[in-house]
Amino acid sequence: MPSRTVREQIPPGTLDLLILRVLDRNSPAHGFEIAEAIREYSQDILQVEEGSLYPALQRMLVKEWIAGEWSRTAENRRARYYRLTPAGHKQLDRERARYHRVSAAIARILQPA
Amino acid sequence: MLRRFLNFFSPSRLEAGIREEIEFHRAQSTGSFGNAALVADRMRDASTITWLETCMQDIHYGFRQLAKSPVLLAVAALSLALGIGANTAIFTLINTLLLQLLPVRDPASLVLFSDGISEGVNSGDLIADAVSYPFYQHLRAHDNSFRNLCAFRQGEDDVAMHVSGEPDARAGYASVHLVSGNYFDVLGVHVSLGRLLRDSDDTPASAPVAVISYGLWNRRFHLDPGVLGKAVVLNETAFTVVGVTDASFFGERVRQSPDFWVPLSFQPQIMTRESTLLPAMNTYWLNCLGRLKPGVTFSAAQVAVTAQLHSFYLAQAGAHPTPDARQKIERIQITLKPGGGGISGLRSRYSKPLRVLMAAVGVVLLIACANIATLLLARASTRRQEFLCRLALGAAPARLLRQVLTESILLALIGGLAGTLLAWWAVRALAIWLKFGPLVNVKPDLAVLAFTIAVSITTGILFGIIPAWKFSRLDPRPGHTAPTSWRSRRFGGTQTLIIVQIALSLCLLVGAGLLTHSLLALEWQNIGFTRHHILLMRTDADLAGYQPSQYAALYRDISGRLNQLPGVQSAAITRFSPVSGYSSSGNFSIEGYRPTTGKEMRVWDLSVGPRFFETLNIPLVLGRAIEERDSAASAPVAIVNQSFVNEYFAGTNPLGQHMAHGDPFKAPGAAIVGVVADSKFFDLREKPKPMVFYPISQKDASSFELVLRTIAEPGTVAGEVRRALKQIDSRLPILEQHTLKDQVENFLLTQKMIASLCSLFGLLALLLASVGIYGTLAYSVAARTAEIGIRMAIGARRAQVVSLVLGNLVLVVLTGLLLGLPFAFGAARWLESFLFGVRPFDPLALSGSVLLIAGIALLAGYLPAQRAAKIDPMRALRHE
């Protein structure tokens, strides 16, 4: 029987990457949907705090990596939907490449001698 | 970036968006949300221009804080407005008066032979101020230092004018400036119409042409281009108008522009009173203006020109000049002056006073800054609690510092704005008061405005740093929060500032006191003649078409007629009136008198008619005054004054002795027939000069003044006098009309200006310092209300409370006064040249200032102390 899932902190500097990737897969999505997607895709290991999510979204909005648009949900409630911009795509690629580089480097260090 | 901007400028939309998003998320999520406010904050921070937001916050907060203490705001703004406004006004005047350049091409490279303001003709003595026409021609031919050189008459001439073909029944006059043909060329003046003078116009054989000013073209010819080629008759010679100067040009002398410019060759036709001056070797009436050749320095040119002068006049003195003559010539040094600013009487008159005022307003500004710093420091003591609280809650000291700094800068800007407005008004008012004439439209220019703003920002930072720095050092830990008392910090910040303010105020007030005392001494001194109820009018017989042979009859007619007028007590004629700015002097010799070697025999002369001394109440000491019997036909006589007698006839009787102009004595000269008491005809600050008075009928003056002692106010009689004059001859022009009182006042105007302004500044400075003291002590009382309440509750009496609050105010004031004394003495020495009849260490000014400061300062301190003593202990104890 799997024990209760141990939640891990989202490594600093990777939140942007995660958000961009989520929006790459699910576009458009509102804030809550993004948070849920991160939890779901990480199989419950990573959970993003609203205190971090929304400021990050604002930051990326200002940098014009994502674009936001007010619309109506299925239940006819007002929500702000985000999607990636072309600049955001480029940023996603850059972040992804950087993440792979760093993980590969760490993996090399951890290899048995 | 654009996003941030947009978000910054529509904060409400941003807010709404943020709130809505958070609400939505809350609704969706089942778990807890966390600190919504914090999230909202973080979102906001990420989405807008943070530093600008905090700046706006600081500004809003600053305004609120300032509004909480409106008195502080008012006083601080007033202090700053005063300091900045006064500085700007004086600086603008200095800029306009001293630094402004002529509206010609490249004024900075112009060189003048003399910037003296004297005008007129000097025959006899070669002095450095003016040159003769032959010398000018010689210089132009032989000089190597100048690229170009022109000459012009020192001063202008009044002429009768009418346009050919429109003979006017009324006498029209105009002012003419005689200039060399290349004058406009050298200056680089632009033309509005036609052409300007050329060298070819300036020969005796040329056709008479003239250039007119834009002002005349406007007034008289209404900008009609047909003025070109018109013939204008000046003093009976017809001149053809060939051009009009540019509207901004007024000549090389800073004042109203002359109407006509005429080539020097036509001097005899314009200056009809003098014989032709063109060939005259020893008549000096021209000044020169030019531009140096590239590479030639001022001093080199000076040496070269002086050498030319010496060689020219030595050659004139003949083959064997006497050592005396040689010495006289070699003594003359021509000092070249920068000509860019032109010749300005106002500049000569006001440059030193304005510098004095500049020092005074500088001191006022220092006091204003010190005052504001004091007030803010004092107020800081009441905000201690607030700041300790905020520090304890976690505010960054840097943020607090920035906030206080912002507040101070706000204050400075408000003060600066008020100061600029004050300066605007003050500059106009001063220019009008001092009669700057054409300069009245003086506006504070951009440079001055920039200076003002720089000064206000600097003061903002300056007095913002002192309290802000203090705050950042506050320790919010418990045990450090007791307010410090006035006594416990010997000469702490506020006290030092007050000492400084008092010292500076003493300086200002002593200076002001000395100047005012001087002014009063000047005004009340016995000048030797009466100045009340005296009407003066100047007229000119030449302009009315008289020949010299007809002058005497005219003098008699006018004198007789005016003396019969009912409103006139006594009337007389004179060449010029006292303190009019005119003077005439020359060397002279006395028959049988050998002067002690080296002493120059110089006398000031004046031609007057009968009843002159009587009209001006100048007492006769010996012999007789000018009488009707003194005419061209009778023996030449002279009246001298007491100074003359003291100087040349000490102990002996001067009556009967003969004197003559020039050296050596040429018989028969004039016989001295009377002695009058001394009077100050020229400079009221100097002692009376030795004077000789000649009968005007023996001297042929074309231009003369009427002096009338009236029974009622002079103004009421003026109309009568004009009518009488018209009846004698309608052609006689009235060129000027003043009262002698006004003329004397005008002379004293400079003195009055600096005395009044310095006094004003001194008193204002004292007021500021006192408000500072009052404010400081008031805040101190407010901060220590609880302590005072306790003391009173356990039995302290009123007197003890008062002395507690006053603390060492007395000591502070005394220290300030002692500190200020040496500076005050220094200021007094510096002002010595302005003082009249007053020693620099004048006990009256000194003691008066000290007592005034001590009195007001102690009063300012006493008032809050009094109020402290009236505190109700019960309420004080409850006060927190």
PDB file of C-alpha atoms in Angstrom, chain B residues 91-290:
ATOM      1  CA  PHE B  91      21.369  87.782  -8.160  1.00  0.00           C
ATOM      2  CA  THR B  92      19.124  88.700 -11.086  1.00  0.00           C
ATOM      3  CA  LEU B  93      19.887  92.356 -10.604  1.00  0.00           C
ATOM      4  CA  ILE B  94      23.585  91.662 -10.435  1.00  0.00           C
ATOM      5  CA  ASN B  95      23.305  89.558 -13.560  1.00  0.00           C
ATOM      6  CA  THR B  96      21.397  92.208 -15.445  1.00  0.00           C
ATOM      7  CA  LEU B  97      23.416  95.125 -14.280  1.00  0.00           C
ATOM      8  CA  LEU B  98      26.896  93.779 -14.156  1.00  0.00           C
ATOM      9  CA  LEU B  99      27.024  90.943 -16.580  1.00  0.00           C
ATOM     10  CA  GLN B 100      24.791  91.859 -19.431  1.00  0.00           C
ATOM     11  CA  LEU B 101      26.520  92.483 -22.708  1.00  0.00           C
ATOM     12  CA  LEU B 102      25.729  94.953 -25.445  1.00  0.00           C
ATOM     13  CA  PRO B 103      23.430  93.748 -28.213  1.00  0.00           C
ATOM     14  CA  VAL B 104      26.186  93.817 -30.826  1.00  0.00           C
ATOM     15  CA  ARG B 105      28.347  91.256 -32.595  1.00  0.00           C
ATOM     16  CA  ASP B 106      30.766  89.398 -30.297  1.00  0.00           C
ATOM     17  CA  PRO B 107      30.614  91.857 -27.406  1.00  0.00           C
ATOM     18  CA  ALA B 108      33.142  89.875 -25.385  1.00  0.00           C
ATOM     19  CA  SER B 109      36.038  90.966 -27.569  1.00  0.00           C
ATOM     20  CA  LEU B 110      35.302  94.699 -27.383  1.00  0.00           C
ATOM     21  CA  VAL B 111      37.800  96.932 -25.643  1.00  0.00           C
ATOM     22  CA  LEU B 112      37.065 100.378 -24.231  1.00  0.00           C
ATOM     23  CA  PHE B 113      39.566 103.076 -23.495  1.00  0.00           C
ATOM     24  CA  SER B 114      37.686 104.139 -20.427  1.00  0.00           C
ATOM     25  CA  ASP B 115      34.530 103.005 -18.694  1.00  0.00           C
ATOM     26  CA  GLY B 116      34.194 106.159 -16.645  1.00  0.00           C
ATOM     27  CA  ILE B 117      30.711 107.558 -16.672  1.00  0.00           C
ATOM     28  CA  SER B 118      31.675 111.214 -16.911  1.00  0.00           C
ATOM     29  CA  GLU B 119      30.444 112.981 -20.003  1.00  0.00           C
ATOM     30  CA  GLY B 120      31.465 116.285 -21.437  1.00  0.00           C
ATOM     31  CA  VAL B 121      34.433 118.162 -22.684  1.00  0.00           C
ATOM     32  CA  ASN B 122      37.679 118.588 -20.816  1.00  0.00           C
ATOM     33  CA  SER B 123      39.999 121.301 -22.004  1.00  0.00           C
ATOM     34  CA  GLY B 124      43.298 121.841 -20.333  1.00  0.00           C
ATOM     35  CA  ASP B 125      44.198 118.783 -18.395  1.00  0.00           C
ATOM     36  CA  LEU B 126      45.163 115.574 -20.094  1.00  0.00           C
ATOM     37  CA  ILE B 127      43.660 112.780 -18.057  1.00  0.00           C
ATOM     38  CA  ALA B 128      43.133 109.181 -18.960  1.00  0.00           C
ATOM     39  CA  ASP B 129      39.388 109.385 -19.482  1.00  0.00           C
ATOM     40  CA  ALA B 130      39.163 111.007 -22.875  1.00  0.00           C
ATOM     41  CA  VAL B 131      41.312 111.761 -25.897  1.00  0.00           C
ATOM     42  CA  SER B 132      41.482 114.505 -28.486  1.00  0.00           C
ATOM     43  CA  TYR B 133      40.512 114.156 -32.128  1.00  0.00           C
ATOM     44  CA  PRO B 134      44.059 114.618 -33.465  1.00  0.00           C
ATOM     45  CA  PHE B 135      45.299 111.902 -31.170  1.00  0.00           C
ATOM     46  CA  TYR B 136      42.559 109.565 -32.355  1.00  0.00           C
ATOM     47  CA  GLN B 137      43.596 110.124 -35.941  1.00  0.00           C
ATOM     48  CA  HIS B 138      47.248 109.620 -35.037  1.00  0.00           C
ATOM     49  CA  LEU B 139      46.423 106.381 -33.242  1.00  0.00           C
ATOM     50  CA  ARG B 140      44.397 105.022 -36.118  1.00  0.00           C
ATOM     51  CA  ALA B 141      47.269 105.664 -38.456  1.00  0.00           C
ATOM     52  CA  HIS B 142      50.063 104.328 -36.253  1.00  0.00           C
ATOM     53  CA  ASP B 143      48.565 101.671 -34.056  1.00  0.00           C
ATOM     54  CA  ASN B 144      49.407  97.997 -34.398  1.00  0.00           C
ATOM     55  CA  SER B 145      47.481  96.424 -31.585  1.00  0.00           C
ATOM     56  CA  PHE B 146      43.925  96.854 -32.769  1.00  0.00           C
ATOM     57  CA  ARG B 147      42.088  95.195 -35.588  1.00  0.00           C
ATOM     58  CA  ASN B 148      39.757  98.153 -35.744  1.00  0.00           C
ATOM     59  CA  LEU B 149      39.244 101.247 -33.641  1.00  0.00           C
ATOM     60  CA  CYS B 150      36.480 103.826 -33.530  1.00  0.00           C
ATOM     61  CA  ALA B 151      35.861 106.971 -31.501  1.00  0.00           C
ATOM     62  CA  PHE B 152      32.748 108.572 -30.068  1.00  0.00           C
ATOM     63  CA  ARG B 153      31.876 111.633 -28.072  1.00  0.00           C
ATOM     64  CA  GLN B 154      31.582 111.162 -24.347  1.00  0.00           C
ATOM     65  CA  GLY B 155      27.915 111.937 -23.926  1.00  0.00           C
ATOM     66  CA  GLU B 156      25.205 113.229 -26.167  1.00  0.00           C
ATOM     67  CA  ASP B 157      24.049 116.623 -27.354  1.00  0.00           C
ATOM     68  CA  ASP B 158      20.599 118.154 -27.399  1.00  0.00           C
ATOM     69  CA  VAL B 159      19.758 119.801 -30.692  1.00  0.00           C
ATOM     70  CA  ALA B 160      16.817 121.594 -32.179  1.00  0.00           C
ATOM     71  CA  MET B 161      15.250 119.392 -34.766  1.00  0.00           C
ATOM     72  CA  HIS B 162      12.613 119.615 -37.370  1.00  0.00           C
ATOM     73  CA  VAL B 163      11.928 117.694 -40.531  1.00  0.00           C
ATOM     74  CA  SER B 164      12.621 119.625 -43.669  1.00  0.00           C
ATOM     75  CA  GLY B 165       9.380 120.593 -45.301  1.00  0.00           C
ATOM     76  CA  GLU B 166       7.414 120.350 -42.043  1.00  0.00           C
ATOM     77  CA  PRO B 167       8.495 123.403 -40.053  1.00  0.00           C
ATOM     78  CA  ASP B 168       7.004 122.882 -36.641  1.00  0.00           C
ATOM     79  CA  ALA B 169       5.760 125.839 -34.693  1.00  0.00           C
ATOM     80  CA  ARG B 170       6.815 124.036 -31.515  1.00  0.00           C
ATOM     81  CA  ALA B 171      10.511 123.642 -30.874  1.00  0.00           C
ATOM     82  CA  GLY B 172      11.421 120.016 -31.361  1.00  0.00           C
ATOM     83  CA  TYR B 173      14.518 118.530 -29.847  1.00  0.00           C
ATOM     84  CA  ALA B 174      16.451 115.394 -30.238  1.00  0.00           C
ATOM     85  CA  SER B 175      19.595 113.878 -28.810  1.00  0.00           C
ATOM     86  CA  VAL B 176      22.551 113.351 -31.101  1.00  0.00           C
ATOM     87  CA  HIS B 177      25.549 111.120 -30.614  1.00  0.00           C
ATOM     88  CA  LEU B 178      28.683 112.074 -32.510  1.00  0.00           C
ATOM     89  CA  VAL B 179      30.563 108.984 -33.653  1.00  0.00           C
ATOM     90  CA  SER B 180      33.344 108.164 -36.084  1.00  0.00           C
ATOM     91  CA  GLY B 181      32.390 106.747 -39.468  1.00  0.00           C
ATOM     92  CA  ASN B 182      33.412 103.203 -38.572  1.00  0.00           C
ATOM     93  CA  TYR B 183      31.547 103.120 -35.248  1.00  0.00           C
ATOM     94  CA  PHE B 184      28.778 100.809 -36.396  1.00  0.00           C
ATOM     95  CA  ASP B 185      31.243  98.679 -38.263  1.00  0.00           C
ATOM     96  CA  VAL B 186      33.443  98.131 -35.210  1.00  0.00           C
ATOM     97  CA  LEU B 187      30.487  97.306 -32.996  1.00  0.00           C
ATOM     98  CA  GLY B 188      28.797  95.105 -35.550  1.00  0.00           C
ATOM     99  CA  VAL B 189      25.321  96.589 -35.390  1.00  0.00           C
ATOM    100  CA  HIS B 190      22.462  95.335 -37.531  1.00  0.00           C
ATOM    101  CA  VAL B 191      20.348  97.647 -39.599  1.00  0.00           C
ATOM    102  CA  SER B 192      16.560  97.803 -39.729  1.00  0.00           C
ATOM    103  CA  LEU B 193      16.356  99.911 -42.832  1.00  0.00           C
ATOM    104  CA  GLY B 194      18.799 101.472 -45.255  1.00  0.00           C
ATOM    105  CA  ARG B 195      22.460 101.514 -44.238  1.00  0.00           C
ATOM    106  CA  LEU B 196      24.636 102.567 -41.321  1.00  0.00           C
ATOM    107  CA  LEU B 197      27.466 105.117 -41.269  1.00  0.00           C
ATOM    108  CA  ARG B 198      30.671 104.519 -43.185  1.00  0.00           C
ATOM    109  CA  ASP B 199      34.150 105.997 -43.079  1.00  0.00           C
ATOM    110  CA  SER B 200      33.383 107.873 -46.286  1.00  0.00           C
ATOM    111  CA  ASP B 201      30.619 109.771 -44.450  1.00  0.00           C
ATOM    112  CA  ASP B 202      33.094 111.025 -41.898  1.00  0.00           C
ATOM    113  CA  THR B 203      35.132 113.606 -43.809  1.00  0.00           C
ATOM    114  CA  PRO B 204      34.611 117.394 -43.832  1.00  0.00           C
ATOM    115  CA  ALA B 205      33.795 117.186 -47.521  1.00  0.00           C
ATOM    116  CA  SER B 206      31.098 114.509 -47.210  1.00  0.00           C
ATOM    117  CA  ALA B 207      27.429 115.223 -47.523  1.00  0.00           C
ATOM    118  CA  PRO B 208      25.801 115.432 -44.076  1.00  0.00           C
ATOM    119  CA  VAL B 209      24.103 112.139 -43.310  1.00  0.00           C
ATOM    120  CA  ALA B 210      22.692 110.656 -40.128  1.00  0.00           C
ATOM    121  CA  VAL B 211      21.428 107.339 -38.835  1.00  0.00           C
ATOM    122  CA  ILE B 212      18.356 107.306 -36.632  1.00  0.00           C
ATOM    123  CA  SER B 213      17.344 104.969 -33.825  1.00  0.00           C
ATOM    124  CA  TYR B 214      14.520 102.491 -34.108  1.00  0.00           C
ATOM    125  CA  GLY B 215      12.763 104.282 -31.267  1.00  0.00           C
ATOM    126  CA  LEU B 216      12.769 107.573 -33.130  1.00  0.00           C
ATOM    127  CA  TRP B 217      11.666 105.866 -36.340  1.00  0.00           C
ATOM    128  CA  ASN B 218       8.721 104.465 -34.428  1.00  0.00           C
ATOM    129  CA  ARG B 219       7.737 107.551 -32.459  1.00  0.00           C
ATOM    130  CA  ARG B 220       8.301 110.289 -34.962  1.00  0.00           C
ATOM    131  CA  PHE B 221       8.028 108.560 -38.324  1.00  0.00           C
ATOM    132  CA  HIS B 222       5.679 105.709 -37.415  1.00  0.00           C
ATOM    133  CA  LEU B 223       7.881 103.078 -39.062  1.00  0.00           C
ATOM    134  CA  ASP B 224       7.429 104.680 -42.459  1.00  0.00           C
ATOM    135  CA  PRO B 225      10.076 103.316 -44.849  1.00  0.00           C
ATOM    136  CA  GLY B 226       9.889 106.636 -46.654  1.00  0.00           C
ATOM    137  CA  VAL B 227      12.068 108.111 -43.918  1.00  0.00           C
ATOM    138  CA  LEU B 228      15.112 107.137 -45.964  1.00  0.00           C
ATOM    139  CA  GLY B 229      16.398 110.105 -47.840  1.00  0.00           C
ATOM    140  CA  LYS B 230      14.366 112.576 -45.768  1.00  0.00           C
ATOM    141  CA  ALA B 231      16.214 115.705 -44.775  1.00  0.00           C
ATOM    142  CA  VAL B 232      16.134 116.464 -41.053  1.00  0.00           C
ATOM    143  CA  VAL B 233      17.374 119.837 -39.871  1.00  0.00           C
ATOM    144  CA  LEU B 234      19.500 119.607 -36.750  1.00  0.00           C
ATOM    145  CA  ASN B 235      20.536 122.996 -35.414  1.00  0.00           C
ATOM    146  CA  GLU B 236      20.165 124.608 -38.849  1.00  0.00           C
ATOM    147  CA  THR B 237      22.106 121.969 -40.798  1.00  0.00           C
ATOM    148  CA  ALA B 238      20.175 119.564 -42.964  1.00  0.00           C
ATOM    149  CA  PHE B 239      21.143 115.903 -42.565  1.00  0.00           C
ATOM    150  CA  THR B 240      19.902 113.159 -44.832  1.00  0.00           C
ATOM    151  CA  VAL B 241      18.620 110.075 -43.076  1.00  0.00           C
ATOM    152  CA  VAL B 242      20.391 107.073 -44.554  1.00  0.00           C
ATOM    153  CA  GLY B 243      19.365 104.301 -42.199  1.00  0.00           C
ATOM    154  CA  VAL B 244      17.717 103.030 -39.043  1.00  0.00           C
ATOM    155  CA  THR B 245      19.464 100.877 -36.463  1.00  0.00           C
ATOM    156  CA  ASP B 246      18.240  97.590 -35.131  1.00  0.00           C
ATOM    157  CA  ALA B 247      15.522  97.804 -32.478  1.00  0.00           C
ATOM    158  CA  SER B 248      17.671  96.376 -29.711  1.00  0.00           C
ATOM    159  CA  PHE B 249      20.642  98.728 -30.182  1.00  0.00           C
ATOM    160  CA  PHE B 250      20.982 101.677 -27.839  1.00  0.00           C
ATOM    161  CA  GLY B 251      24.578 102.718 -28.208  1.00  0.00           C
ATOM    162  CA  GLU B 252      27.540 101.899 -26.012  1.00  0.00           C
ATOM    163  CA  ARG B 253      26.124 103.620 -22.965  1.00  0.00           C
ATOM    164  CA  VAL B 254      23.535 101.617 -21.094  1.00  0.00           C
ATOM    165  CA  ARG B 255      20.537 103.889 -21.019  1.00  0.00           C
ATOM    166  CA  GLN B 256      17.979 105.458 -23.337  1.00  0.00           C
ATOM    167  CA  SER B 257      19.189 105.404 -26.894  1.00  0.00           C
ATOM    168  CA  PRO B 258      20.154 108.632 -28.658  1.00  0.00           C
ATOM    169  CA  ASP B 259      17.875 109.659 -31.509  1.00  0.00           C
ATOM    170  CA  PHE B 260      20.566 110.362 -34.109  1.00  0.00           C
ATOM    171  CA  TRP B 261      24.072 109.192 -34.874  1.00  0.00           C
ATOM    172  CA  VAL B 262      26.091 111.757 -36.815  1.00  0.00           C
ATOM    173  CA  PRO B 263      29.691 111.526 -38.051  1.00  0.00           C
ATOM    174  CA  LEU B 264      32.351 113.271 -35.943  1.00  0.00           C
ATOM    175  CA  SER B 265      33.253 115.621 -38.780  1.00  0.00           C
ATOM    176  CA  PHE B 266      30.006 117.483 -38.144  1.00  0.00           C
ATOM    177  CA  GLN B 267      30.855 118.293 -34.564  1.00  0.00           C
ATOM    178  CA  PRO B 268      30.842 122.073 -35.125  1.00  0.00           C
ATOM    179  CA  GLN B 269      27.300 121.953 -36.497  1.00  0.00           C
ATOM    180  CA  ILE B 270      26.004 119.864 -33.620  1.00  0.00           C
ATOM    181  CA  MET B 271      27.915 121.306 -30.698  1.00  0.00           C
ATOM    182  CA  THR B 272      27.255 124.932 -31.511  1.00  0.00           C
ATOM    183  CA  ARG B 273      28.329 126.146 -28.098  1.00  0.00           C
ATOM    184  CA  GLU B 274      31.868 124.963 -28.508  1.00  0.00           C
ATOM    185  CA  SER B 275      34.204 126.058 -31.209  1.00  0.00           C
ATOM    186  CA  THR B 276      35.284 123.345 -33.555  1.00  0.00           C
ATOM    187  CA  LEU B 277      36.990 120.669 -31.476  1.00  0.00           C
ATOM    188  CA  LEU B 278      38.326 118.684 -34.366  1.00  0.00           C
ATOM    189  CA  PRO B 279      41.741 120.223 -34.663  1.00  0.00           C
ATOM    190  CA  ALA B 280      42.032 121.006 -30.935  1.00  0.00           C
ATOM    191  CA  MET B 281      45.071 119.317 -29.443  1.00  0.00           C
ATOM    192  CA  ASN B 282      44.247 119.953 -25.844  1.00  0.00           C
ATOM    193  CA  THR B 283      40.545 119.364 -25.756  1.00  0.00           C
ATOM    194  CA  TYR B 284      39.681 115.849 -24.703  1.00  0.00           C
ATOM    195  CA  TRP B 285      36.180 114.785 -25.591  1.00  0.00           C
ATOM    196  CA  LEU B 286      36.376 111.370 -27.267  1.00  0.00           C
ATOM    197  CA  ASN B 287      36.408 107.842 -26.003  1.00  0.00           C
ATOM    198  CA  CYS B 288      37.588 104.932 -28.131  1.00  0.00           C
ATOM    199  CA  LEU B 289      36.299 101.446 -28.699  1.00  0.00           C
ATOM    200  CA  GLY B 290      37.900  98.652 -30.658  1.00  0.00           C
TER     201      GLY B 290
END
